[in-house]
mmCIF file of C-alpha atoms in Angstrom:
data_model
loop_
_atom_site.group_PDB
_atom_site.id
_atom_site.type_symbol
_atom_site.label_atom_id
_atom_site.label_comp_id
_atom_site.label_asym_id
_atom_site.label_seq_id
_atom_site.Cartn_x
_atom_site.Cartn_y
_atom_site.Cartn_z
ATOM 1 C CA UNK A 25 32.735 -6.745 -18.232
ATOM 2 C CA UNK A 26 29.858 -5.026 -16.904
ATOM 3 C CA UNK A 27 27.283 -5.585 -19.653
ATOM 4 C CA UNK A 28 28.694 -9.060 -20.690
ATOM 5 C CA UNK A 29 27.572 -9.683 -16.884
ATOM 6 C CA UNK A 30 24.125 -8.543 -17.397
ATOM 7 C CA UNK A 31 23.703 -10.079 -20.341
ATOM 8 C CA UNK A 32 24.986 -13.462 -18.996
ATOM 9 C CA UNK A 33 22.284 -13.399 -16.567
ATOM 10 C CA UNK A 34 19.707 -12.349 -18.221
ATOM 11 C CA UNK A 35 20.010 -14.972 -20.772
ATOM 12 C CA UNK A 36 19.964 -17.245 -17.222
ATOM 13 C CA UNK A 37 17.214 -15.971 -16.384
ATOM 14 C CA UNK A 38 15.590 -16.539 -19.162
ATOM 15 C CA UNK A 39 16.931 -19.856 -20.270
ATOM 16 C CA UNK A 40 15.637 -20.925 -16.634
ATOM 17 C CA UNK A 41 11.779 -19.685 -16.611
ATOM 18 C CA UNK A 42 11.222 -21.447 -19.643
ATOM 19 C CA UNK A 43 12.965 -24.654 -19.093
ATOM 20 C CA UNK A 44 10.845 -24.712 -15.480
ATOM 21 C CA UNK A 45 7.707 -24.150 -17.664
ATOM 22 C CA UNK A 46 8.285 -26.569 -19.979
ATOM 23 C CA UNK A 47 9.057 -29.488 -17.235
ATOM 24 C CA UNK A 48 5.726 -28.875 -16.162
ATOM 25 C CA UNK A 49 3.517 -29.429 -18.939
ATOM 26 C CA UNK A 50 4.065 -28.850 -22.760
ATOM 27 C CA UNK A 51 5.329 -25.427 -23.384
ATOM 28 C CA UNK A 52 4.382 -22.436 -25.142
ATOM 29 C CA UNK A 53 5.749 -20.237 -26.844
ATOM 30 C CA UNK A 54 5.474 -17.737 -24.768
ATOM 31 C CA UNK A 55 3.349 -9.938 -22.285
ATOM 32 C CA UNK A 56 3.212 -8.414 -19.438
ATOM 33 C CA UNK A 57 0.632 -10.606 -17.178
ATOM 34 C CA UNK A 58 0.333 -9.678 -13.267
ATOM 35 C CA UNK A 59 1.963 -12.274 -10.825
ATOM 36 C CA UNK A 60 -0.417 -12.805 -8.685
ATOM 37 C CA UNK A 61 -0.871 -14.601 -5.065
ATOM 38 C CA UNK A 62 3.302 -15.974 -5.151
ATOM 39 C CA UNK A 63 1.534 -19.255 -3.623
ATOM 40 C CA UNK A 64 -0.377 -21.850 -4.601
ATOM 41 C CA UNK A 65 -4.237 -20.964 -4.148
ATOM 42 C CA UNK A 66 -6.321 -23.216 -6.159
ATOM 43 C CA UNK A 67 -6.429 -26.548 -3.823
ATOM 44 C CA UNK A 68 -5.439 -29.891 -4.592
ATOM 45 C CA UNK A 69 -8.236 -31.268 -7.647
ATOM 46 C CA UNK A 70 -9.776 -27.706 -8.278
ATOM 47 C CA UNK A 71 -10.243 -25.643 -10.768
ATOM 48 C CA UNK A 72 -10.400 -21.637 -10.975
ATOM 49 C CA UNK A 73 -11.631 -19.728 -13.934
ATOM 50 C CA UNK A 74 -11.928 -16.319 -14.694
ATOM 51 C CA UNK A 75 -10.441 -13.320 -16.749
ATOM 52 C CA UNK A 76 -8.012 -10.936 -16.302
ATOM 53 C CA UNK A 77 -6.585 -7.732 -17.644
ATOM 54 C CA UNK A 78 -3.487 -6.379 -18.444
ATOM 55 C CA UNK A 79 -2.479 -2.687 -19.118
ATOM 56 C CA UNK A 80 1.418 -2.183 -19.123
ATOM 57 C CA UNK A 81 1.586 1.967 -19.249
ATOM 58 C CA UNK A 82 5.726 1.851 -19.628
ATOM 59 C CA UNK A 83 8.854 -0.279 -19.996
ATOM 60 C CA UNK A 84 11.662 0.829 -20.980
ATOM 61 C CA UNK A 85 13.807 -1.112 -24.156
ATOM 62 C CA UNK A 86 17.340 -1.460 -24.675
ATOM 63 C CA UNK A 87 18.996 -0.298 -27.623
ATOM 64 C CA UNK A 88 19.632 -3.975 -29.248
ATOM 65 C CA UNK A 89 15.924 -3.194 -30.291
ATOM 66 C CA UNK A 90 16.277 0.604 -31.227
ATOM 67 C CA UNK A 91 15.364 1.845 -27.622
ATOM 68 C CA UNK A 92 12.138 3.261 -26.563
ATOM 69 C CA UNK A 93 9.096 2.675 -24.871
ATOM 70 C CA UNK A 94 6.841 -0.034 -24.785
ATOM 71 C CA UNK A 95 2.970 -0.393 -23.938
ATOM 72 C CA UNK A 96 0.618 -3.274 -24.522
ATOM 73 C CA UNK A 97 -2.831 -4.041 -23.745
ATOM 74 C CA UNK A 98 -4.546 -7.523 -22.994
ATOM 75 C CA UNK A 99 -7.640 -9.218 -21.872
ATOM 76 C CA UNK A 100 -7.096 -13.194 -20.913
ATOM 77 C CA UNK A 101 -9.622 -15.877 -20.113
ATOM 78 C CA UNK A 102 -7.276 -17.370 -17.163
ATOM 79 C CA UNK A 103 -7.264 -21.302 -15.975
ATOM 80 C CA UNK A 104 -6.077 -22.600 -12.722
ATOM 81 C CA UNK A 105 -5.257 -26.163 -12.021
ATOM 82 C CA UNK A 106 -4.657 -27.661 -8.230
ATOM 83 C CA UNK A 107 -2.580 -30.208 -8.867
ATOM 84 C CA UNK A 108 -2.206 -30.462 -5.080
ATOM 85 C CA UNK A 109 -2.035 -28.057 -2.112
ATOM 86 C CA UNK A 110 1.387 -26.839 -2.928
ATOM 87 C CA UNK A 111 1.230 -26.486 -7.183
ATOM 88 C CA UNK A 112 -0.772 -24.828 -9.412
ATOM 89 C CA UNK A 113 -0.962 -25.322 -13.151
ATOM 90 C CA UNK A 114 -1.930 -21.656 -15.214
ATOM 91 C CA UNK A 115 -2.961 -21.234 -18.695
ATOM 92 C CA UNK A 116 -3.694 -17.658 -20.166
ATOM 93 C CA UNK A 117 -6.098 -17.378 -23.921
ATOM 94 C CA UNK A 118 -6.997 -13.802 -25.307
ATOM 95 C CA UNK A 119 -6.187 -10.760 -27.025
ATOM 96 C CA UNK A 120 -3.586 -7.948 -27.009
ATOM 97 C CA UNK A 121 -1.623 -5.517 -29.158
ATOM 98 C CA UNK A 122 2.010 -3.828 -28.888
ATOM 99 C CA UNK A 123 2.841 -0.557 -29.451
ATOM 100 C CA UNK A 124 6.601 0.720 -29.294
ATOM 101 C CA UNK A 125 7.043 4.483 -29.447
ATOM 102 C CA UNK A 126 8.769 5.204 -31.905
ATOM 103 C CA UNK A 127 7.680 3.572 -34.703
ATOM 104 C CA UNK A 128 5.125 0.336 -34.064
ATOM 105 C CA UNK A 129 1.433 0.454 -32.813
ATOM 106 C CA UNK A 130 0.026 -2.930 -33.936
ATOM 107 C CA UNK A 131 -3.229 -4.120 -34.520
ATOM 108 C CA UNK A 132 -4.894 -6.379 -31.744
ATOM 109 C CA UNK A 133 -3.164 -10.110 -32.005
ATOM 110 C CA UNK A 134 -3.703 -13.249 -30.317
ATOM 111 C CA UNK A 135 -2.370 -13.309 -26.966
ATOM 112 C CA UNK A 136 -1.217 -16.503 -24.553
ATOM 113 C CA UNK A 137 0.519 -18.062 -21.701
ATOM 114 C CA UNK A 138 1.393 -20.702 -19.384
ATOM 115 C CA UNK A 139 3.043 -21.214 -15.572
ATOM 116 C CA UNK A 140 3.358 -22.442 -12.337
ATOM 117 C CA UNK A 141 3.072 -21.480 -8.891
ATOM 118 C CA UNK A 142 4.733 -23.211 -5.915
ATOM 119 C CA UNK A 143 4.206 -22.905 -2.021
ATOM 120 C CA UNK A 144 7.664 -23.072 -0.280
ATOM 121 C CA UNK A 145 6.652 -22.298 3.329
ATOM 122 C CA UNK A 146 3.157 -22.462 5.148
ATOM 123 C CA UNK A 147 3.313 -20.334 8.731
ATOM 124 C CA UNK A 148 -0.068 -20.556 10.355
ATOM 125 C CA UNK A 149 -0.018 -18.885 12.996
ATOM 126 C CA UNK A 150 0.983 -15.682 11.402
ATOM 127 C CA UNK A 151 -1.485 -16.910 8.300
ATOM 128 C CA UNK A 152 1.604 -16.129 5.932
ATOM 129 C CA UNK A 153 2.177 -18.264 2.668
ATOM 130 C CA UNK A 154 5.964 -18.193 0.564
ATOM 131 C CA UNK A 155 6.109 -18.905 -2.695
ATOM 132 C CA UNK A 156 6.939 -18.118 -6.353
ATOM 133 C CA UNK A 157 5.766 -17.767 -9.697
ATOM 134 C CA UNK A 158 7.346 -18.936 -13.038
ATOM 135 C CA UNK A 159 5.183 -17.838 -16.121
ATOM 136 C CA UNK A 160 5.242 -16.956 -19.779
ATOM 137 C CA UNK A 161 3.352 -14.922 -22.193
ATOM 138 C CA UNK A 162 3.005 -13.632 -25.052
ATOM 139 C CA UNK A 163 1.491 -11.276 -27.490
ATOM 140 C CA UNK A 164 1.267 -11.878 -31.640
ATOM 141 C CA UNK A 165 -0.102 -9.014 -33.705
ATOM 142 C CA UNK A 166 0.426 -7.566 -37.182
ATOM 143 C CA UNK A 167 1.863 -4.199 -37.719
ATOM 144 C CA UNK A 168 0.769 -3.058 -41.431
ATOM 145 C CA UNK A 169 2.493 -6.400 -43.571
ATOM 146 C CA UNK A 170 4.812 -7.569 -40.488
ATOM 147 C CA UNK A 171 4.124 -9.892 -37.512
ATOM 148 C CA UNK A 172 5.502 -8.487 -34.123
ATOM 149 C CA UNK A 173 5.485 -10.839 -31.127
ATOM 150 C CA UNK A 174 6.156 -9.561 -27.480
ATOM 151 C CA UNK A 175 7.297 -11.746 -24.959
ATOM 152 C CA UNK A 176 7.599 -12.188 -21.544
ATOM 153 C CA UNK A 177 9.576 -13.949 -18.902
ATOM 154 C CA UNK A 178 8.627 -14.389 -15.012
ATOM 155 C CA UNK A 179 10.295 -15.532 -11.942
ATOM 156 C CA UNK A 180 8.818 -14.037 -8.961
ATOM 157 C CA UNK A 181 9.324 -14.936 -4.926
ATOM 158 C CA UNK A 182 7.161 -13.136 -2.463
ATOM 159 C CA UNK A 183 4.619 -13.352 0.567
ATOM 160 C CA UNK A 184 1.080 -13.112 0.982
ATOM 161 C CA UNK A 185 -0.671 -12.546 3.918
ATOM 162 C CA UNK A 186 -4.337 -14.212 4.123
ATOM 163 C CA UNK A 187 -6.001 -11.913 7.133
ATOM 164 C CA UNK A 188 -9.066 -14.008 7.764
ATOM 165 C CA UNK A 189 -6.624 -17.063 8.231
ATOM 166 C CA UNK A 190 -8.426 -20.938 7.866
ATOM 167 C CA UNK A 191 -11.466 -20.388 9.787
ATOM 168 C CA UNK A 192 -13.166 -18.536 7.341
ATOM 169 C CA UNK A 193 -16.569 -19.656 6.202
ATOM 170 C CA UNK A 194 -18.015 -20.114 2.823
ATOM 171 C CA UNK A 195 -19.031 -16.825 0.899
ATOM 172 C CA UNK A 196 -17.176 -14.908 3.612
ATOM 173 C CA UNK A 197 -14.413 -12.407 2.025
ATOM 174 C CA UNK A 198 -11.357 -11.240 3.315
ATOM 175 C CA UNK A 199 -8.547 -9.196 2.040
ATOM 176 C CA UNK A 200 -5.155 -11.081 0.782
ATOM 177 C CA UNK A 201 -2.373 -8.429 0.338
ATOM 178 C CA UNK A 202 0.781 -9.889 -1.301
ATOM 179 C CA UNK A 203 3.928 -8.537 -2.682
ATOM 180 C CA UNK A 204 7.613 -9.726 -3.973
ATOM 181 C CA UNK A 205 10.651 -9.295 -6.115
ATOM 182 C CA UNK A 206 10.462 -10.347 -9.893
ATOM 183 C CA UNK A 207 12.833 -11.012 -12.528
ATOM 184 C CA UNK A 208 11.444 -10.081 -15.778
ATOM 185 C CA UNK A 209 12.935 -10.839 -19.352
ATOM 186 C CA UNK A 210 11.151 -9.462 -22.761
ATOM 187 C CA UNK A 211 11.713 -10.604 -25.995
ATOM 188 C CA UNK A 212 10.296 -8.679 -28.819
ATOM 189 C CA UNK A 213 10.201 -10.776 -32.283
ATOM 190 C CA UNK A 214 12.910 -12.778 -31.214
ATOM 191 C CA UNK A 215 15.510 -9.814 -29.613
ATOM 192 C CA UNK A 216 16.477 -9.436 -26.438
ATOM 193 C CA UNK A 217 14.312 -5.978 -25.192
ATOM 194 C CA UNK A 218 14.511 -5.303 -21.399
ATOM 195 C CA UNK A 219 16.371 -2.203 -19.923
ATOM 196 C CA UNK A 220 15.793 -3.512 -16.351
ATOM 197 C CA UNK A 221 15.257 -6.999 -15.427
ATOM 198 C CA UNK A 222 14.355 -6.382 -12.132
ATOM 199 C CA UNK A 223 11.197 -5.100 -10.413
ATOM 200 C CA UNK A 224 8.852 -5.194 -7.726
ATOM 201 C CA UNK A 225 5.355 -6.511 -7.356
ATOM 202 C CA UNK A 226 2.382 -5.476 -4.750
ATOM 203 C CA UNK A 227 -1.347 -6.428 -4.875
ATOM 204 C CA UNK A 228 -4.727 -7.780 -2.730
ATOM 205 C CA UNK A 229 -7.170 -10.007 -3.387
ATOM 206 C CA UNK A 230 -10.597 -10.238 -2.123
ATOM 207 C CA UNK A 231 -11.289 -13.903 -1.248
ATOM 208 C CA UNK A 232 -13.779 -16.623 0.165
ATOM 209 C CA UNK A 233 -14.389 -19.807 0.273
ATOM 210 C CA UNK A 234 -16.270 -21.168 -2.797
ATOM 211 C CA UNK A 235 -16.943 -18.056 -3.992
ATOM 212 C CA UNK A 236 -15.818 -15.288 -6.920
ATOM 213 C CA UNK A 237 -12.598 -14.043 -6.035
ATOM 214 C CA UNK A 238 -11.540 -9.846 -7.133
ATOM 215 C CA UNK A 239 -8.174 -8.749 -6.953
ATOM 216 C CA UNK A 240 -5.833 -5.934 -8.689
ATOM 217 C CA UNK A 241 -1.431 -5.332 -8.896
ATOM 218 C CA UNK A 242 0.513 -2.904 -9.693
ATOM 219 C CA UNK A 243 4.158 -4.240 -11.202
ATOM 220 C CA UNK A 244 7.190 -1.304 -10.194
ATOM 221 C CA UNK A 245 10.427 -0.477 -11.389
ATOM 222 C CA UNK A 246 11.456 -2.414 -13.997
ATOM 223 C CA UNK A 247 7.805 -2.013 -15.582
ATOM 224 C CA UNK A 248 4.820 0.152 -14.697
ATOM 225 C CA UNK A 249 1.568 -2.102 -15.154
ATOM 226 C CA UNK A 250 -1.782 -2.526 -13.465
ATOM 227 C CA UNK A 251 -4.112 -5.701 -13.512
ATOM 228 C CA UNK A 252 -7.476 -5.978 -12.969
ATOM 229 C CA UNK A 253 -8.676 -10.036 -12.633
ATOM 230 C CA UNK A 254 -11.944 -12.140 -11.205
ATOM 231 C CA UNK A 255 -11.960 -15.806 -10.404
ATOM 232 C CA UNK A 256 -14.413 -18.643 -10.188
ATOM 233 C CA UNK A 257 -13.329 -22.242 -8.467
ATOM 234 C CA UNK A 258 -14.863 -24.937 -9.351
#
């Protein structure tokens, strides 16, 4: 009863991030990427670009896919889209390989990805934003004559905290520290992967108006991973 349980909800879970993704825009097909600021950031009619990247060090996979361990590197160029105050658009272009111990360690593949991130809540005074993350991504690379793909799910709620509040002047930084609760479904060639669905997420950003934006996460629990990212608006 147990596992028919879990496995009801993750295929929920999943079933759910993808349909949101797809009702935004045209969907992907769809590895481990870093959350991010669980708000809407960009402003309504701007753009942000930049790169990011991805090391997941360890995640655990059930035995549907033999068990194991699973790693991937990736590098993405990363697009932001305001659509207004309260929704961005994200797309996600670059490279990445999988390797599964035992037995894969592929060659580096195309990697991509697509989401959305939503502002529930605005409190001003205490300069806190709510909000969550729905995302995709994905990882295609040949081991020897076969094509792996590595997948992954997002659905993320959380809090940042932006410490210099609205007042703060162009080209002057200040430190955003955010963090959350994350569902998180994997999908390796097609088959259901994930030990753990469920994790936790914690990272800063160093931001200012009109200026290049720095940040870092680490993703917990259900995953170990660091990210590394810069940012641009335009």
């Amino acid at each position: 009863m147990k596992t028919a349980l879990k496995h009801a909800t993750c295929g929920f879970g999943r079933t759910l991030v993808t349909a949101l993704v797809a009702g935004a825009f045209t969907a992907v097909t769809a590895q481990a990427a870093p959350i991010g600021i669980p708000a809407a950031t960009t402003g309504a009619g701007k753009t942000m670009i930049g790169g990011e990247v991805n090391i997941l060090l360890d995640r655990d996979l059930t035995a549907g896919v033999g068990g194991g361990e699973a790693e991937s590197l990736q590098a993405f160029a990363k697009g932001s889209i305001g659509v207004d105050d309260r929704l961005d658009l994200e797309f996600r272009f670059g490279l990445g390989d999988v390797a599964i111990d035992p037995g894969l360690d592929s060659d580096i593949g195309p990697a991509f990805g697509a989401g959305f991130k939503v502002t529930w809540a605005t409190l001003p005074d205490a300069n806190l934003k709510i909000g969550s993350v729905f995302q995709t991504t994905q990882v295609r690379a040949d081991d020897g004559p076969n094509r792996v793909s590595l997948t992954e799910y997002d659905a993320a709620i959380g809090a940042a905290i932006d410490m210099g509040g609205s007042k703060r002047q162009r080209g002057q930084y200040t430190l955003i520290p955010y963090f959350g609760l994350a569902w998180s479904g994997m999908d390796i060639s097609g088959f259901t992967a994930e030990d753990d669905g469920f994790g936790l997420f914690l990272g800063a950003a160093a931001n200012a108006p009109g200026s290049i934006s720095f940040g870092g996460e680490l993703r917990l629990v259900d995953q170990i991973a660091i990210s590394l990212n810069v940012g641009m608006p335009f």
